[in-house]
Short mmCIF file of C-alpha atoms and ligand atoms in Angstrom, two decimals:
data_model
loop_
_atom_site.label_atom_id
_atom_site.label_comp_id
_atom_site.label_asym_id
_atom_site.label_seq_id
_atom_site.Cartn_x
_atom_site.Cartn_y
_atom_site.Cartn_z
CA UNK A 1 -15.93 48.09 25.07
CA UNK A 2 -15.93 44.77 26.89
CA UNK A 3 -15.98 41.79 24.49
CA UNK A 4 -18.75 39.30 25.28
CA UNK A 5 -16.37 36.36 24.98
CA UNK A 6 -14.11 37.70 27.73
CA UNK A 7 -13.93 35.01 30.46
CA UNK A 8 -14.69 37.63 33.14
CA UNK A 9 -17.38 39.38 31.07
CA UNK A 10 -20.05 39.48 33.80
CA UNK A 11 -17.64 40.78 36.42
CA UNK A 12 -16.27 43.46 34.07
CA UNK A 13 -19.76 44.65 33.06
CA UNK A 14 -20.71 44.89 36.75
CA UNK A 15 -17.60 46.93 37.52
CA UNK A 16 -18.35 49.23 34.62
CA UNK A 17 -21.92 49.74 35.88
CA UNK A 18 -20.65 50.60 39.35
CA UNK A 19 -18.01 52.99 37.97
CA UNK A 20 -20.70 54.74 35.90
CA UNK A 21 -22.90 55.05 38.99
CA UNK A 22 -19.95 56.37 40.99
CA UNK A 23 -19.46 59.13 38.42
CA UNK A 24 -23.11 60.20 38.80
CA UNK A 25 -22.92 60.01 42.61
CA UNK A 26 -25.28 57.07 43.20
CA UNK A 27 -22.41 54.85 44.32
CA UNK A 28 -19.87 56.38 46.72
CA UNK A 29 -16.20 56.09 45.68
CA UNK A 30 -15.75 53.99 48.80
CA UNK A 31 -18.50 51.70 47.48
CA UNK A 32 -16.14 50.65 44.69
CA UNK A 33 -13.62 49.30 47.19
CA UNK A 34 -16.46 47.57 49.10
CA UNK A 35 -17.40 45.85 45.83
CA UNK A 36 -13.80 44.72 45.31
CA UNK A 37 -13.80 43.09 48.72
CA UNK A 38 -17.07 41.37 47.88
CA UNK A 39 -15.69 40.08 44.57
CA UNK A 40 -12.72 38.53 46.35
CA UNK A 41 -14.98 36.62 48.74
CA UNK A 42 -17.28 35.62 45.87
CA UNK A 43 -14.25 34.10 44.13
CA UNK A 44 -13.54 32.11 47.28
CA UNK A 45 -17.05 30.65 47.49
CA UNK A 46 -16.95 29.77 43.77
CA UNK A 47 -19.31 32.53 42.47
CA UNK A 48 -22.36 30.39 43.15
CA UNK A 49 -25.07 30.06 45.76
CA UNK A 50 -23.96 27.43 48.25
CA UNK A 51 -26.37 25.05 49.99
CA UNK A 52 -26.09 26.97 53.26
CA UNK A 53 -26.77 30.29 51.48
CA UNK A 54 -29.83 28.76 49.83
CA UNK A 55 -31.11 27.73 53.26
CA UNK A 56 -30.38 31.24 54.60
CA UNK A 57 -32.35 32.74 51.70
CA UNK A 58 -35.36 30.57 52.56
CA UNK A 59 -35.15 31.59 56.23
CA UNK A 60 -34.89 35.25 55.18
CA UNK A 61 -38.01 34.89 53.06
CA UNK A 62 -39.86 33.28 55.97
CA UNK A 63 -38.81 36.14 58.28
CA UNK A 64 -39.87 38.82 55.81
CA UNK A 65 -43.28 37.42 54.95
CA UNK A 66 -44.07 36.60 58.59
CA UNK A 67 -43.08 40.09 59.82
CA UNK A 68 -45.61 42.76 60.69
CA UNK A 69 -43.41 45.65 59.51
CA UNK A 70 -40.52 44.47 57.31
CA UNK A 71 -38.13 47.03 55.77
CA UNK A 72 -35.50 46.62 53.04
CA UNK A 73 -32.68 49.10 53.61
CA UNK A 74 -30.98 50.25 50.40
CA UNK A 75 -27.59 51.94 49.95
CA UNK A 76 -25.79 53.15 46.81
CA UNK A 77 -24.20 49.84 45.78
CA UNK A 78 -27.48 47.94 46.26
CA UNK A 79 -29.48 50.41 44.14
CA UNK A 80 -26.85 50.38 41.37
CA UNK A 81 -26.52 46.59 41.24
CA UNK A 82 -30.03 45.40 41.96
CA UNK A 83 -32.84 47.94 41.42
CA UNK A 84 -35.22 45.50 39.65
CA UNK A 85 -34.40 42.70 42.11
CA UNK A 86 -35.30 45.00 45.05
CA UNK A 87 -38.62 45.83 43.36
CA UNK A 88 -39.39 42.13 42.81
CA UNK A 89 -38.58 41.30 46.45
CA UNK A 90 -40.76 44.18 47.66
CA UNK A 91 -43.65 42.83 45.60
CA UNK A 92 -43.20 39.27 46.89
CA UNK A 93 -42.64 40.17 50.55
CA UNK A 94 -44.72 43.32 51.06
CA UNK A 95 -41.69 45.04 52.67
CA UNK A 96 -41.14 48.77 52.77
CA UNK A 97 -38.11 50.05 50.80
CA UNK A 98 -36.10 52.79 52.53
CA UNK A 99 -32.79 54.41 51.57
CA UNK A 100 -30.17 54.55 54.30
CA UNK A 101 -26.64 55.74 53.55
CA UNK A 102 -23.25 55.80 55.19
CA UNK A 103 -21.92 58.57 52.91
CA UNK A 104 -25.12 60.55 53.22
CA UNK A 105 -26.08 63.71 51.40
CA UNK A 106 -29.64 64.80 50.67
CA UNK A 107 -28.74 64.80 46.98
CA UNK A 108 -27.56 61.17 47.03
CA UNK A 109 -30.65 60.07 48.94
CA UNK A 110 -32.86 61.69 46.29
CA UNK A 111 -30.83 60.24 43.39
CA UNK A 112 -31.03 56.72 44.83
CA UNK A 113 -34.75 57.04 45.59
CA UNK A 114 -35.35 58.20 42.00
CA UNK A 115 -33.38 55.27 40.60
CA UNK A 116 -35.32 52.79 42.76
CA UNK A 117 -38.63 54.26 41.59
CA UNK A 118 -37.47 54.03 37.96
CA UNK A 119 -36.71 50.35 38.48
CA UNK A 120 -40.13 49.63 40.00
CA UNK A 121 -39.91 50.04 43.79
CA UNK A 122 -42.41 51.92 45.89
CA UNK A 123 -39.96 53.92 48.02
CA UNK A 124 -40.81 55.18 51.50
CA UNK A 125 -39.36 58.67 51.65
CA UNK A 126 -40.93 60.61 54.51
CA UNK A 127 -39.00 63.00 56.76
CA UNK A 128 -35.76 61.40 58.03
CA UNK A 129 -34.60 62.01 61.61
CA UNK A 130 -31.43 61.13 63.49
CA UNK A 131 -33.06 58.25 65.35
CA UNK A 132 -30.47 55.47 65.67
CA UNK A 133 -27.81 55.67 68.40
CA UNK A 134 -24.88 55.98 65.95
CA UNK A 135 -22.32 58.77 65.54
CA UNK A 136 -22.32 58.48 61.73
CA UNK A 137 -25.01 59.28 59.22
CA UNK A 138 -26.59 55.86 59.04
CA UNK A 139 -28.35 57.16 62.16
CA UNK A 140 -30.77 59.01 59.85
CA UNK A 141 -33.93 57.03 59.20
CA UNK A 142 -37.70 57.38 59.20
CA UNK A 143 -39.77 56.98 62.36
CA UNK A 144 -42.53 55.12 60.50
CA UNK A 145 -40.00 53.17 58.42
CA UNK A 146 -36.86 51.44 59.66
CA UNK A 147 -37.15 52.82 63.20
CA UNK A 148 -40.42 50.97 63.82
CA UNK A 149 -39.62 47.89 61.74
CA UNK A 150 -39.59 44.44 63.33
CA UNK A 151 -37.50 42.86 60.52
CA UNK A 152 -34.83 44.75 58.54
CA UNK A 153 -32.95 43.41 55.51
CA UNK A 154 -29.54 45.09 55.27
CA UNK A 155 -27.58 44.25 52.11
CA UNK A 156 -23.91 45.32 52.12
CA UNK A 157 -23.91 46.70 55.62
CA UNK A 158 -21.15 48.25 57.69
CA UNK A 159 -21.38 46.52 61.06
CA UNK A 160 -22.30 49.31 63.47
CA UNK A 161 -25.89 49.78 62.37
CA UNK A 162 -26.43 46.06 62.24
CA UNK A 163 -25.40 45.82 65.92
CA UNK A 164 -27.58 48.77 66.88
CA UNK A 165 -30.65 47.42 65.08
CA UNK A 166 -30.18 44.02 66.72
CA UNK A 167 -29.78 45.70 70.13
CA UNK A 168 -33.11 47.49 69.51
CA UNK A 169 -34.71 44.03 69.37
CA UNK A 170 -35.15 43.88 65.61
CA UNK A 171 -34.54 40.82 63.49
CA UNK A 172 -31.66 41.78 61.20
CA UNK A 173 -30.99 39.92 57.94
CA UNK A 174 -27.63 40.73 56.35
CA UNK A 175 -26.41 39.90 52.85
CA UNK A 176 -22.62 39.86 53.03
CA UNK A 177 -20.11 37.79 51.08
CA UNK A 178 -17.63 38.11 53.95
CA UNK A 179 -18.57 35.54 56.61
CA UNK A 180 -15.95 37.02 58.96
CA UNK A 181 -17.32 40.57 59.00
CA UNK A 182 -18.76 42.21 62.11
CA UNK A 183 -22.02 42.58 60.20
CA UNK A 184 -22.15 38.86 59.41
CA UNK A 185 -21.53 38.03 63.06
CA UNK A 186 -23.96 40.49 64.60
CA UNK A 187 -26.96 39.88 62.31
CA UNK A 188 -29.75 37.53 63.35
CA UNK A 189 -29.29 35.84 59.97
CA UNK A 190 -26.53 36.28 57.40
CA UNK A 191 -26.79 35.28 53.76
CA UNK A 192 -23.26 34.68 52.47
CA UNK A 193 -24.07 35.13 48.80
CA UNK A 194 -23.70 37.77 46.10
CA UNK A 195 -26.46 40.37 46.22
CA UNK A 196 -27.83 39.78 42.70
CA UNK A 197 -28.06 36.03 43.35
CA UNK A 198 -29.36 36.35 46.92
CA UNK A 199 -32.26 38.73 46.23
CA UNK A 200 -33.94 36.54 43.55
CA UNK A 201 -33.37 33.53 45.83
CA UNK A 202 -35.28 35.24 48.66
CA UNK A 203 -38.01 36.40 46.26
CA UNK A 204 -38.51 32.88 44.90
CA UNK A 205 -38.79 31.50 48.42
CA UNK A 206 -41.33 34.23 49.38
CA UNK A 207 -43.51 32.97 46.54
CA UNK A 208 -43.15 29.30 47.48
CA UNK A 209 -43.25 29.01 51.28
CA UNK A 210 -46.32 27.93 53.21
CA UNK A 211 -47.11 29.24 56.70
CA UNK A 212 -46.02 26.05 58.55
CA UNK A 213 -42.76 26.02 56.52
CA UNK A 214 -42.13 29.65 57.54
CA UNK A 215 -42.74 28.81 61.17
CA UNK A 216 -40.34 25.87 61.01
CA UNK A 217 -37.62 27.84 59.19
CA UNK A 218 -37.75 30.77 61.62
CA UNK A 219 -37.53 28.42 64.60
CA UNK A 220 -34.49 26.70 63.07
CA UNK A 221 -32.33 29.81 62.55
CA UNK A 222 -28.71 29.26 63.62
CA UNK A 223 -26.45 31.99 62.28
CA UNK A 224 -23.34 30.46 63.80
CA UNK A 225 -23.98 27.25 61.85
CA UNK A 226 -24.60 29.16 58.58
CA UNK A 227 -21.37 31.16 58.94
CA UNK A 228 -19.37 28.05 59.85
CA UNK A 229 -20.73 26.35 56.73
CA UNK A 230 -19.67 29.32 54.56
CA UNK A 231 -16.17 29.21 56.04
CA UNK A 232 -16.07 25.43 55.53
CA UNK A 233 -17.00 25.88 51.82
CA UNK A 234 -14.20 28.43 51.39
CA UNK A 235 -11.67 26.21 53.15
CA UNK A 236 -12.71 23.23 51.01
CA UNK A 237 -12.25 25.23 47.81
CA UNK A 238 -8.85 26.48 48.94
CA UNK A 239 -7.89 22.91 49.76
CA UNK A 240 -8.83 21.77 46.24
CA UNK A 241 -7.11 24.76 44.57
CA UNK A 242 -3.71 23.05 44.62
CA UNK A 243 -4.95 19.60 43.52
O1 PTJ B 301 -23.91 53.93 49.68
P1 PTJ B 301 -23.35 54.14 51.07
O2 PTJ B 301 -22.89 55.57 51.26
O3 PTJ B 301 -24.30 53.75 52.16
O4 PTJ B 301 -22.03 53.24 51.25
C1 PTJ B 301 -22.13 51.85 51.09
C2 PTJ B 301 -20.82 51.08 51.39
C3 PTJ B 301 -20.90 49.74 50.66
C4 PTJ B 301 -19.62 51.87 50.94
C5 PTJ B 301 -20.72 50.85 52.92
O5 PTJ B 301 -21.86 50.18 53.36
C6 PTJ B 301 -19.47 50.11 53.31
O6 PTJ B 301 -18.42 50.70 53.52
O7 PTJ B 301 -19.61 48.79 53.40
P2 PTJ B 301 -18.41 47.81 53.90
O8 PTJ B 301 -18.13 48.06 55.34
O9 PTJ B 301 -17.27 47.86 52.93
O10 PTJ B 301 -19.12 46.42 53.80
C7 PTJ B 301 -19.61 45.89 52.62
C8 PTJ B 301 -19.63 44.38 52.75
O11 PTJ B 301 -20.41 43.89 51.68
C9 PTJ B 301 -18.24 43.74 52.63
O12 PTJ B 301 -18.10 42.76 53.65
C10 PTJ B 301 -18.24 43.06 51.26
O13 PTJ B 301 -17.56 41.81 51.30
C11 PTJ B 301 -19.72 42.84 51.01
N1 PTJ B 301 -20.10 42.95 49.59
C12 PTJ B 301 -19.62 43.80 48.66
N2 PTJ B 301 -20.23 43.63 47.47
C13 PTJ B 301 -21.15 42.64 47.66
C14 PTJ B 301 -21.07 42.21 49.02
N3 PTJ B 301 -21.86 41.23 49.51
C15 PTJ B 301 -22.78 40.67 48.66
N4 PTJ B 301 -22.90 41.05 47.36
C16 PTJ B 301 -22.13 42.03 46.83
N5 PTJ B 301 -22.29 42.40 45.55
#
């Protein structure tokens, strides 16, 4: 039992949720270490949405609602941490929700799809094929889903697929707390924010933005600037840590 007055209550409850989902197979065991890495970076940015992340969330919203075929790619960690937030973003953006896994088994795909449906998403689950030029199992996706998407949102990604999707000419939006990761650097747009803060931020912006604002935001995208700002925020916090 985690006492509610524990100073790290939220973090401990999140860990417990992920551990429970790892025992049922929704989260891969490796997903627990990925979460630990994320937590460390979240600590460094102050466990809050920075100004540059807020801007990135607005650009992401503009990209999603202006797309002709947007897809939200969901893995085990994302489903476990943010099922209702994915459903809300789908509703606000009109994007397709598709499961894509690194540690892929048919059973895990089905479990994650079921969980997403329980939490309110309309999941696209047609026949998957090995369509992406990748040697690992993230290559499996749906022809009418991610393969033909023009904009793909990839929370908690692992680099390779992000590069491949970008090379296929797609706009790739990553959510990754690590501004130094290969994913962060190869995406069209990276949101350096925690998943459960970033998704509602994008959803809110989808509901607020006008068409001219979307146009302006998409034209202004500069991922190098956004990543530099995230690194600057971290450096600033580290500088103040010893004051
Ligand atoms: O469910 P599967 O089989 O598809 O596996 C998913 C994992 C997460 C295991 C897989 O995608 C993976 O190995 O990811 P990586 O390469 O560890 O990358 C995950 C990135 O997400 C890291 O850079 C973390 O810093 C970041 N991250 C972790 N938790 C969060 C996060 N970013 C935002 N919010 C989080 N909650």
